[in-house]
Structure formats: structure tokens, C-alpha cells
Short mmCIF file of C-alpha atoms and ligand atoms in Angstrom, two decimals:
data_model
loop_
_atom_site.label_atom_id
_atom_site.label_comp_id
_atom_site.label_asym_id
_atom_site.label_seq_id
_atom_site.Cartn_x
_atom_site.Cartn_y
_atom_site.Cartn_z
CA MET A 18 137.58 148.21 182.47
CA GLN A 19 140.95 149.58 181.54
CA ASP A 20 141.52 151.17 178.15
CA VAL A 21 143.95 149.32 175.94
CA ILE A 22 144.95 150.79 172.60
CA LEU A 23 146.44 148.82 169.75
CA THR A 24 147.23 149.98 166.25
CA GLY A 25 149.83 149.41 163.59
CA ASP A 26 151.25 150.08 160.17
CA ARG A 27 152.55 147.88 157.39
CA PRO A 28 156.24 148.61 156.82
CA THR A 29 156.15 148.99 153.05
CA GLY A 30 157.63 152.48 152.92
CA LYS A 31 158.48 155.57 154.89
CA LEU A 32 155.51 157.27 156.51
CA HIS A 33 154.14 160.43 154.90
CA VAL A 34 152.22 163.51 156.01
CA GLY A 35 148.95 161.69 155.31
CA HIS A 36 149.90 159.19 158.03
CA TYR A 37 150.95 162.08 160.23
CA VAL A 38 147.70 164.06 160.17
CA GLY A 39 145.52 160.96 159.87
CA SER A 40 146.95 158.91 162.70
CA LEU A 41 150.43 159.58 164.11
CA LYS A 42 149.59 162.95 165.61
CA ARG A 43 146.51 161.50 167.28
CA ARG A 44 148.46 158.55 168.68
CA VAL A 45 150.99 160.84 170.25
CA GLN A 46 148.21 162.96 171.78
CA MET A 47 146.56 159.83 173.18
CA GLN A 48 149.89 158.63 174.53
CA ASP A 49 150.67 161.96 176.17
CA SER A 50 147.16 162.43 177.61
CA GLY A 51 147.97 159.79 180.22
CA LYS A 52 144.34 158.59 179.97
CA TYR A 53 145.07 155.17 178.56
CA ASP A 54 146.41 152.29 180.56
CA LYS A 55 148.24 150.50 177.81
CA ILE A 56 149.28 151.43 174.30
CA TYR A 57 150.61 148.95 171.75
CA ILE A 58 151.98 150.09 168.41
CA MET A 59 152.74 147.27 166.02
CA ILE A 60 154.91 147.26 162.92
CA ALA A 61 152.85 144.82 160.84
CA ASP A 62 155.63 143.16 158.85
CA ALA A 63 153.87 139.78 158.66
CA GLN A 64 150.79 141.46 157.23
CA ALA A 65 152.99 143.37 154.76
CA LEU A 66 154.39 140.03 153.59
CA THR A 67 150.92 138.77 152.65
CA ASP A 68 151.29 140.69 149.39
CA ASN A 69 155.05 141.14 149.33
CA ALA A 70 156.30 137.58 149.76
CA ASP A 71 158.71 138.15 146.86
CA ASP A 72 160.18 141.29 148.39
CA VAL A 73 161.12 140.52 151.97
CA ASN A 74 163.99 143.02 151.71
CA LYS A 75 161.59 145.88 151.15
CA VAL A 76 159.55 144.93 154.20
CA ARG A 77 162.61 144.35 156.37
CA ASN A 78 164.30 147.61 155.38
CA ASN A 79 161.18 149.59 156.09
CA ILE A 80 160.85 148.34 159.67
CA SER A 81 163.55 150.80 160.73
CA ASN A 82 162.02 153.55 158.57
CA VAL A 83 158.67 153.17 160.29
CA ALA A 84 160.28 152.92 163.73
CA LEU A 85 162.25 156.13 163.05
CA ASP A 86 159.10 157.88 161.86
CA TYR A 87 157.31 156.81 165.06
CA LEU A 88 160.06 158.07 167.33
CA ALA A 89 160.45 161.30 165.37
CA CYS A 90 156.74 162.07 165.75
CA GLY A 91 156.95 161.62 169.49
CA LEU A 92 155.88 158.06 170.18
CA ASN A 93 157.75 157.20 173.32
CA PRO A 94 158.79 153.62 174.11
CA SER A 95 158.53 154.30 177.83
CA LYS A 96 154.82 155.03 177.40
CA ALA A 97 153.90 152.87 174.40
CA THR A 98 155.03 149.35 173.57
CA ILE A 99 156.37 149.40 170.02
CA PHE A 100 156.90 145.92 168.57
CA ILE A 101 157.35 143.84 165.42
CA GLN A 102 154.43 141.58 164.49
CA SER A 103 156.45 138.64 163.12
CA GLN A 104 158.30 138.30 166.43
CA ILE A 105 155.10 137.32 168.23
CA PRO A 106 154.37 133.74 167.09
CA GLU A 107 151.30 133.61 169.36
CA LEU A 108 149.56 135.82 166.80
CA CYS A 109 149.80 133.03 164.20
CA GLU A 110 148.43 130.50 166.63
CA LEU A 111 145.46 132.69 167.49
CA SER A 112 144.81 133.29 163.79
CA PHE A 113 144.74 129.55 163.16
CA TYR A 114 141.96 129.01 165.69
CA TYR A 115 140.03 132.10 164.58
CA MET A 116 140.06 130.83 160.98
CA ASN A 117 137.53 128.20 162.04
CA LEU A 118 135.13 130.93 163.10
CA VAL A 119 135.06 132.77 159.76
CA THR A 120 133.61 131.58 156.47
CA VAL A 121 135.27 132.05 153.10
CA SER A 122 132.23 133.95 151.86
CA ARG A 123 132.47 136.33 154.81
CA LEU A 124 136.06 137.14 153.83
CA GLN A 125 135.00 137.58 150.21
CA ARG A 126 132.54 140.26 151.29
CA ASN A 127 135.15 142.39 153.08
CA PRO A 128 135.05 145.66 151.08
CA THR A 129 138.65 146.67 151.88
CA VAL A 130 140.04 143.28 150.88
CA LYS A 131 137.86 143.36 147.76
CA SER A 132 139.22 146.71 146.60
CA GLU A 133 142.79 145.75 147.50
CA ILE A 134 142.48 142.56 145.43
CA GLN A 135 141.38 144.70 142.51
CA MET A 136 144.11 147.30 143.01
CA ARG A 137 146.79 144.65 143.13
CA GLY A 138 145.39 142.86 140.08
CA PHE A 139 145.31 139.47 141.84
CA LYS A 140 142.20 138.29 139.92
CA GLN A 141 141.97 134.55 140.69
CA SER A 142 145.54 134.33 142.07
CA ILE A 143 144.96 135.69 145.54
CA PRO A 144 147.59 134.58 148.06
CA THR A 145 145.74 132.72 150.83
CA GLY A 146 147.60 134.68 153.49
CA PHE A 147 146.46 137.93 151.94
CA PHE A 148 142.87 136.75 151.75
CA CYS A 149 142.99 135.86 155.45
CA TYR A 150 144.70 138.99 156.74
CA PRO A 151 141.51 140.32 158.35
CA ILE A 152 141.63 137.23 160.58
CA SER A 153 145.26 137.83 161.46
CA GLN A 154 144.38 141.42 162.24
CA ALA A 155 141.72 140.13 164.66
CA ALA A 156 144.51 138.16 166.32
CA ASP A 157 146.67 141.31 166.57
CA ILE A 158 143.89 143.20 168.30
CA THR A 159 142.52 140.49 170.58
CA ALA A 160 145.92 139.19 171.71
CA PHE A 161 146.31 142.44 173.63
CA LYS A 162 142.63 142.67 174.64
CA ALA A 163 142.61 146.07 172.99
CA ASN A 164 139.27 147.85 173.24
CA LEU A 165 140.32 150.91 171.20
CA VAL A 166 141.87 150.72 167.74
CA PRO A 167 142.82 154.07 166.19
CA VAL A 168 142.65 153.57 162.41
CA GLY A 169 141.56 155.19 159.16
CA GLU A 170 138.12 154.59 157.68
CA ASP A 171 139.44 151.92 155.32
CA GLN A 172 140.13 149.71 158.33
CA LEU A 173 136.53 149.67 159.62
CA PRO A 174 135.77 146.33 157.93
CA MET A 175 138.72 144.79 159.83
CA ILE A 176 137.38 146.00 163.15
CA GLU A 177 133.92 144.67 162.27
CA GLN A 178 135.46 141.30 161.36
CA THR A 179 137.31 141.29 164.68
CA ARG A 180 134.11 142.02 166.60
CA GLU A 181 132.37 139.12 164.90
CA ILE A 182 135.21 136.76 165.75
CA VAL A 183 135.17 137.93 169.37
CA ARG A 184 131.41 137.36 169.64
CA SER A 185 131.64 133.90 168.05
CA PHE A 186 134.54 132.89 170.27
CA ASN A 187 132.99 134.19 173.48
CA THR A 188 129.64 132.52 172.71
CA LEU A 189 131.08 129.23 171.55
CA TYR A 190 133.74 128.81 174.24
CA LYS A 191 134.02 131.28 177.07
CA GLU A 192 134.02 135.04 177.63
CA VAL A 193 137.76 135.62 177.11
CA LEU A 194 138.13 138.11 174.26
CA VAL A 195 137.37 141.83 174.23
CA GLU A 196 135.27 143.47 171.49
CA PRO A 197 137.22 146.41 170.10
CA GLU A 198 136.00 149.74 168.79
CA ALA A 199 137.60 151.79 166.02
CA VAL A 200 138.75 155.30 166.90
CA LEU A 201 138.56 157.41 163.73
CA PRO A 202 140.56 160.62 163.19
CA SER A 203 138.62 163.53 164.70
CA ASN A 204 139.10 166.09 161.92
CA ALA A 205 137.22 164.86 158.83
CA MET A 206 139.69 166.69 156.58
CA CYS A 207 142.52 164.70 158.04
CA CYS A 208 141.06 161.37 156.96
CA ARG A 209 141.53 162.20 153.33
CA LEU A 210 144.69 164.09 152.66
CA PRO A 211 145.01 163.89 148.87
CA GLY A 212 148.21 163.32 146.95
CA LEU A 213 150.23 166.23 145.53
CA ASP A 214 148.54 165.56 142.20
CA GLY A 215 145.08 165.89 143.75
CA ALA A 216 144.53 162.11 143.51
CA ALA A 217 142.28 160.67 146.18
CA LYS A 218 145.05 159.32 148.34
CA MET A 219 148.75 159.71 148.91
CA SER A 220 150.47 156.58 147.82
CA LYS A 221 154.02 155.56 147.36
CA SER A 222 153.35 153.94 144.01
CA LEU A 223 151.81 157.15 142.61
CA GLY A 224 154.85 159.16 143.77
CA ASN A 225 152.56 161.86 145.16
CA CYS A 226 153.59 161.97 148.84
CA ILE A 227 155.44 164.30 151.14
CA TYR A 228 157.43 162.07 153.52
CA LEU A 229 158.25 162.88 157.12
CA ALA A 230 161.88 162.30 156.17
CA ASP A 231 161.82 164.77 153.22
CA SER A 232 164.38 167.60 153.27
CA ALA A 233 163.29 171.24 153.40
CA ASN A 234 164.18 171.53 149.74
CA GLU A 235 162.13 168.48 148.74
CA ILE A 236 159.12 169.86 150.62
CA LYS A 237 159.46 173.19 148.82
CA LYS A 238 159.70 171.55 145.39
CA LYS A 239 156.81 169.20 146.10
CA VAL A 240 154.49 172.00 147.24
CA GLN A 241 155.41 173.99 144.12
CA SER A 242 154.36 171.03 141.97
CA MET A 243 151.00 170.64 143.73
CA PHE A 244 147.69 170.44 141.94
CA THR A 245 145.46 173.49 142.43
CA ASP A 246 142.42 174.73 140.50
CA PRO A 247 142.80 174.18 136.75
CA THR A 248 140.28 176.98 136.05
CA HIS A 249 142.32 179.52 138.04
CA LEU A 250 144.61 180.58 135.20
CA ARG A 251 145.37 184.21 135.99
CA ILE A 252 145.71 185.76 139.42
CA GLU A 253 142.58 187.85 138.93
CA ASP A 254 140.41 184.82 137.98
CA PRO A 255 138.03 183.58 140.68
CA GLY A 256 139.26 180.26 142.06
CA HIS A 257 137.88 177.12 143.68
CA THR A 258 139.11 175.99 147.06
CA GLU A 259 137.28 172.64 147.02
CA ASN A 260 139.15 169.78 145.36
CA ASN A 261 142.17 172.05 145.44
CA ALA A 262 144.92 170.06 147.11
CA VAL A 263 146.73 173.14 148.44
CA PHE A 264 143.64 174.22 150.35
CA THR A 265 142.94 170.70 151.56
CA TYR A 266 146.44 170.65 153.05
CA LEU A 267 145.82 174.05 154.62
CA ASP A 268 142.59 172.68 156.14
CA ALA A 269 144.64 169.92 157.72
CA PHE A 270 147.68 171.90 158.87
CA CYS A 271 146.90 175.59 159.16
CA ARG A 272 146.17 177.30 162.48
CA ASP A 273 145.38 180.99 163.02
CA GLU A 274 148.83 181.63 164.52
CA HIS A 275 150.38 180.64 161.18
CA PHE A 276 148.79 183.73 159.66
CA ALA A 277 150.32 185.98 162.28
CA ALA A 278 153.71 184.38 161.66
CA PHE A 279 153.76 183.97 157.87
CA LEU A 280 150.86 185.81 156.21
CA PRO A 281 149.65 188.65 158.45
CA ALA A 282 147.49 190.20 155.70
CA TYR A 283 144.81 187.62 156.64
CA ALA A 284 143.46 186.69 160.07
CA ASN A 285 142.44 183.14 159.27
CA LEU A 286 141.88 180.51 156.60
CA ASP A 287 138.31 181.66 155.88
CA GLU A 288 139.60 185.08 154.83
CA LEU A 289 142.28 183.54 152.64
CA LYS A 290 139.77 181.22 150.98
CA ALA A 291 137.30 184.06 150.40
CA HIS A 292 140.00 186.07 148.61
CA TYR A 293 140.96 183.09 146.44
CA ARG A 294 137.32 182.51 145.48
CA ARG A 295 136.79 186.21 144.59
CA GLY A 296 139.93 186.30 142.49
CA GLY A 297 143.08 188.32 142.91
CA LEU A 298 145.05 185.79 144.93
CA GLY A 299 147.74 183.82 143.12
CA ASP A 300 148.63 180.15 143.69
CA GLY A 301 152.21 181.19 144.36
CA THR A 302 151.26 183.10 147.51
CA VAL A 303 149.14 180.25 148.84
CA LYS A 304 151.82 177.66 148.09
CA LYS A 305 154.50 179.75 149.76
CA PHE A 306 152.31 179.98 152.85
CA LEU A 307 151.69 176.21 152.86
CA THR A 308 155.43 175.59 152.44
CA GLU A 309 156.18 177.72 155.51
CA ILE A 310 153.59 175.92 157.60
CA LEU A 311 154.88 172.51 156.53
CA GLN A 312 158.47 173.52 157.23
CA ALA A 313 157.49 174.72 160.71
CA GLU A 314 155.58 171.52 161.44
CA LEU A 315 157.94 169.01 159.80
CA SER A 316 161.43 170.34 160.46
CA PRO A 317 161.45 169.38 164.19
CA ILE A 318 160.27 165.89 163.16
CA ARG A 319 162.96 165.60 160.49
CA GLU A 320 165.66 166.73 162.91
CA LYS A 321 164.58 164.21 165.55
CA ARG A 322 164.48 161.50 162.89
CA GLU A 323 168.06 162.28 161.85
CA GLU A 324 169.14 162.15 165.48
CA TYR A 325 167.59 158.69 166.03
CA ALA A 326 168.94 157.46 162.69
CA LYS A 327 172.49 157.96 163.99
CA ASP A 328 172.00 155.05 166.38
CA LEU A 329 170.00 152.33 164.66
CA GLY A 330 171.34 149.84 167.22
CA GLU A 331 169.40 151.68 169.89
CA VAL A 332 166.25 151.64 167.74
CA PHE A 333 166.71 147.90 167.24
CA ASN A 334 167.04 147.40 171.01
CA MET A 335 163.89 149.39 171.62
CA LEU A 336 162.01 147.15 169.17
CA LYS A 337 163.45 144.02 170.76
CA CYS A 338 162.37 145.07 174.27
CA GLY A 339 158.94 146.06 172.97
CA SER A 340 158.53 142.74 171.18
CA GLU A 341 159.50 140.78 174.31
CA LYS A 342 156.98 142.71 176.36
CA ALA A 343 154.28 142.24 173.73
CA GLU A 344 154.95 138.52 173.51
CA THR A 345 154.40 138.05 177.24
CA VAL A 346 150.94 139.61 176.93
CA ALA A 347 150.02 137.67 173.78
CA ALA A 348 151.16 134.40 175.38
CA GLN A 349 148.86 135.02 178.35
CA THR A 350 145.86 135.58 176.05
CA LEU A 351 146.72 132.53 173.97
CA ASP A 352 146.84 130.46 177.14
CA GLU A 353 143.38 131.69 178.14
CA VAL A 354 142.11 131.01 174.60
CA LYS A 355 143.38 127.44 174.61
CA THR A 356 141.97 126.80 178.05
CA ALA A 357 138.59 128.22 177.00
CA MET A 358 138.62 125.95 173.95
CA GLY A 359 139.60 122.97 176.09
CA ILE A 360 142.82 122.26 174.22
CA ASN A 361 145.32 123.25 176.90
CA TYR A 362 146.06 119.52 177.51
CA PHE A 363 149.12 119.87 179.67
CA LYS A 364 147.68 122.76 181.67
CA GLY A 365 144.41 121.52 183.05
CA ASN A 366 142.39 120.42 179.99
CA VAL A 367 142.92 116.69 180.56
CA PHE A 368 141.74 114.24 177.91
N1 LIG B 420 145.95 146.89 158.24
C1 LIG B 420 146.62 147.99 158.85
C2 LIG B 420 147.09 148.93 157.75
O1 LIG B 420 147.20 148.52 156.61
C3 LIG B 420 147.82 147.56 159.69
C4 LIG B 420 147.44 146.67 160.84
C5 LIG B 420 147.77 145.36 161.01
C6 LIG B 420 146.64 147.04 161.96
N2 LIG B 420 147.24 144.88 162.15
C7 LIG B 420 146.54 145.87 162.79
C8 LIG B 420 145.99 148.21 162.33
C9 LIG B 420 145.79 145.87 163.95
C10 LIG B 420 145.22 148.20 163.51
C11 LIG B 420 145.14 147.03 164.32
O2 LIG B 420 147.38 150.07 158.01
#
């Protein structure tokens, strides 16, 4: 069987370094490994609208932001098909048939949807589209017969829901759909890059993110403002490196060669951490080191992003071509689905 990858992001904002270490970097590695036959990267604008129906502008404007972030990180449209979800109507059709294979109580048990409903304060006023987005996500994945879905941990319930739909469909009708598997980030640290304030997650609404588009100056200021160890008051005090955002970022970004380049007094991160724990190492030194690493890692991305941003017409064309290509594939699957169900009346399923 060939390996088909599909993944996506909701265009509700620019992408940040949490996205970068958690997923973008991995996607680019997978793309460049040449091991995968097909790679689809979807900008999930229709899913973003399930809880932003009153702010279509935000979703629309962020499509180009996300596309620029993709290109800047090294996703390459000649190797990966990058497309816009809402431009593939077949996905809605698939969702409509899959809805009959999922119970309301099953959707109510989805832990990610449950916590999102709470976070958004929907209470009893849950938009139906939002409630059903796990089904639409199953359509996204199965339309391309993706067997590998690189995602964060929070998306595991969506993959499980997709697998259940695939099994129901294949049992009830015919073996047409492919059961996907989640591909989680390999470095456990990378799954959970905290916000600048030490909060569990980077999020736009908390204003605690470093964006891929941030200027060198913004990065510097943001690192300076980062949460460290509140018990580490004076340089000579012993410090904690756990739950210390600066060290969590170093875990995610730092490599031994960064020490040689920016902080040659230490050979590696273990030595730096040991010194911090003993006492005698100030936050300023550690933050300066993190700033240099982030600048080294992010400035080529920022420069590429600025280059692509000069020609948004070209970015738009790339998305249009990708969407056309994606639609051809989704249409083929939809055709097989309708035939399997026996509702392809003008193509063989005679009544
Ligand atoms: N739910 C994903 C997110 O919030 C975005 C998404 C939509 C997705 N459809 C997908 C991810 C299909 C993987 C596969 O990030």
C-alpha cells in the first residue's frame, strides 16, 4: 500500500513556534525524505468557520497567513498538495453520508470537542456544524485515502472517530475507505511548548506566542518577558528547570552546536541546567542564549516569508492549483463511496 499523508490547520491566526516544533518541522522532514507517495496539506477554513461564522473576514485573511507560514517553513507545492478545504465541495457530501454512521451520543463523548465547548462557553448553544466537525474531519482524511495523519495529541479523538466511521462504512457497504493512523510528534517536549507566560499552551487569545512572522526585535522582547522560576530571585539562588518556560524552549530548540556558537562555557544543555539548579546562573544569560538560538532558527523563515509575501498573487495561484488537484482526488473517492452505497444512479446503480 502506498503511504498517503494528510494534515491541516485552521486558519484563525498566524502560525507560531509551537506549531513549528510540534508539526511544521516534522511535515517538512517527511516531505523531504521522499518516503511518502502523496502529501496533502489542507487549510481548514470550513472547519474554522464552525466556530467563527460571525467572523468570516478573520478566517479568510488568515488563509494567506497560514499559506505564507507553510512556504516559509519549507513546504513545497511541487512535493505537497496545499489546498483550501472550502473549495472541495466533495468533502461536504462525504460528511453528509458519514453523519448517518455516527450517533449524537458518540459525538458528545469526544473529549476534544467537550473541552472546546467548555473553552468557548457554548453551554447549550453549540453550533451544529461545530458539534459535527469530527465527522467533517473524517471526510477530510478519507477523501484522500490518507493512512498517516501527523497531528498533535489533542487530535487523537478525531482520528479515532475517523477509524470508527471507516470501519462502519466498509462493513456496511464495501471496502472503500482507508483506516488512518495518527503520527504524533517524535520529541515529547515538542508536543507541549508552553506560552511565554508558562501557561500550558501557546494561544493567540492569551497573547503568549512567538509567531513565525515576528521581527528579531519582537522575539528579543518576548523572550525577555518569559516566565522562569519564581523562586530563583537572585543569581546565586538554586533554580528549577522544570516548569520553567525558558528551559522548556531550550529542550525543544537547543542543539549542542548552539553552545559552541553562542555559549561556549558549556558543552550541552545538561551542563547548563545543572548550573542553574546549583545556583549562580542568572535568567538573563539563559534568556540571551535562547534569544540567539531562536534568531538563528527563525530568521531564515522570516526572510523567506517576507519574500513570498511580496507576491501574494503567486501564493493564491499555488493554492488554486493545489485545490484543483485535491478536488480531482476527492471526487474519485466520492464516486466510489456513492457506488458502494448504491446511490450512484446515473453511473451504474440503476433503480
Ligand atoms: N482539527 C485540526 C486542528 O484544529 C485541523 C484539521 C481539519 C485537520 N481537518 C483535518 C487535521 C484533517 C488533520 C486532518 O488543528
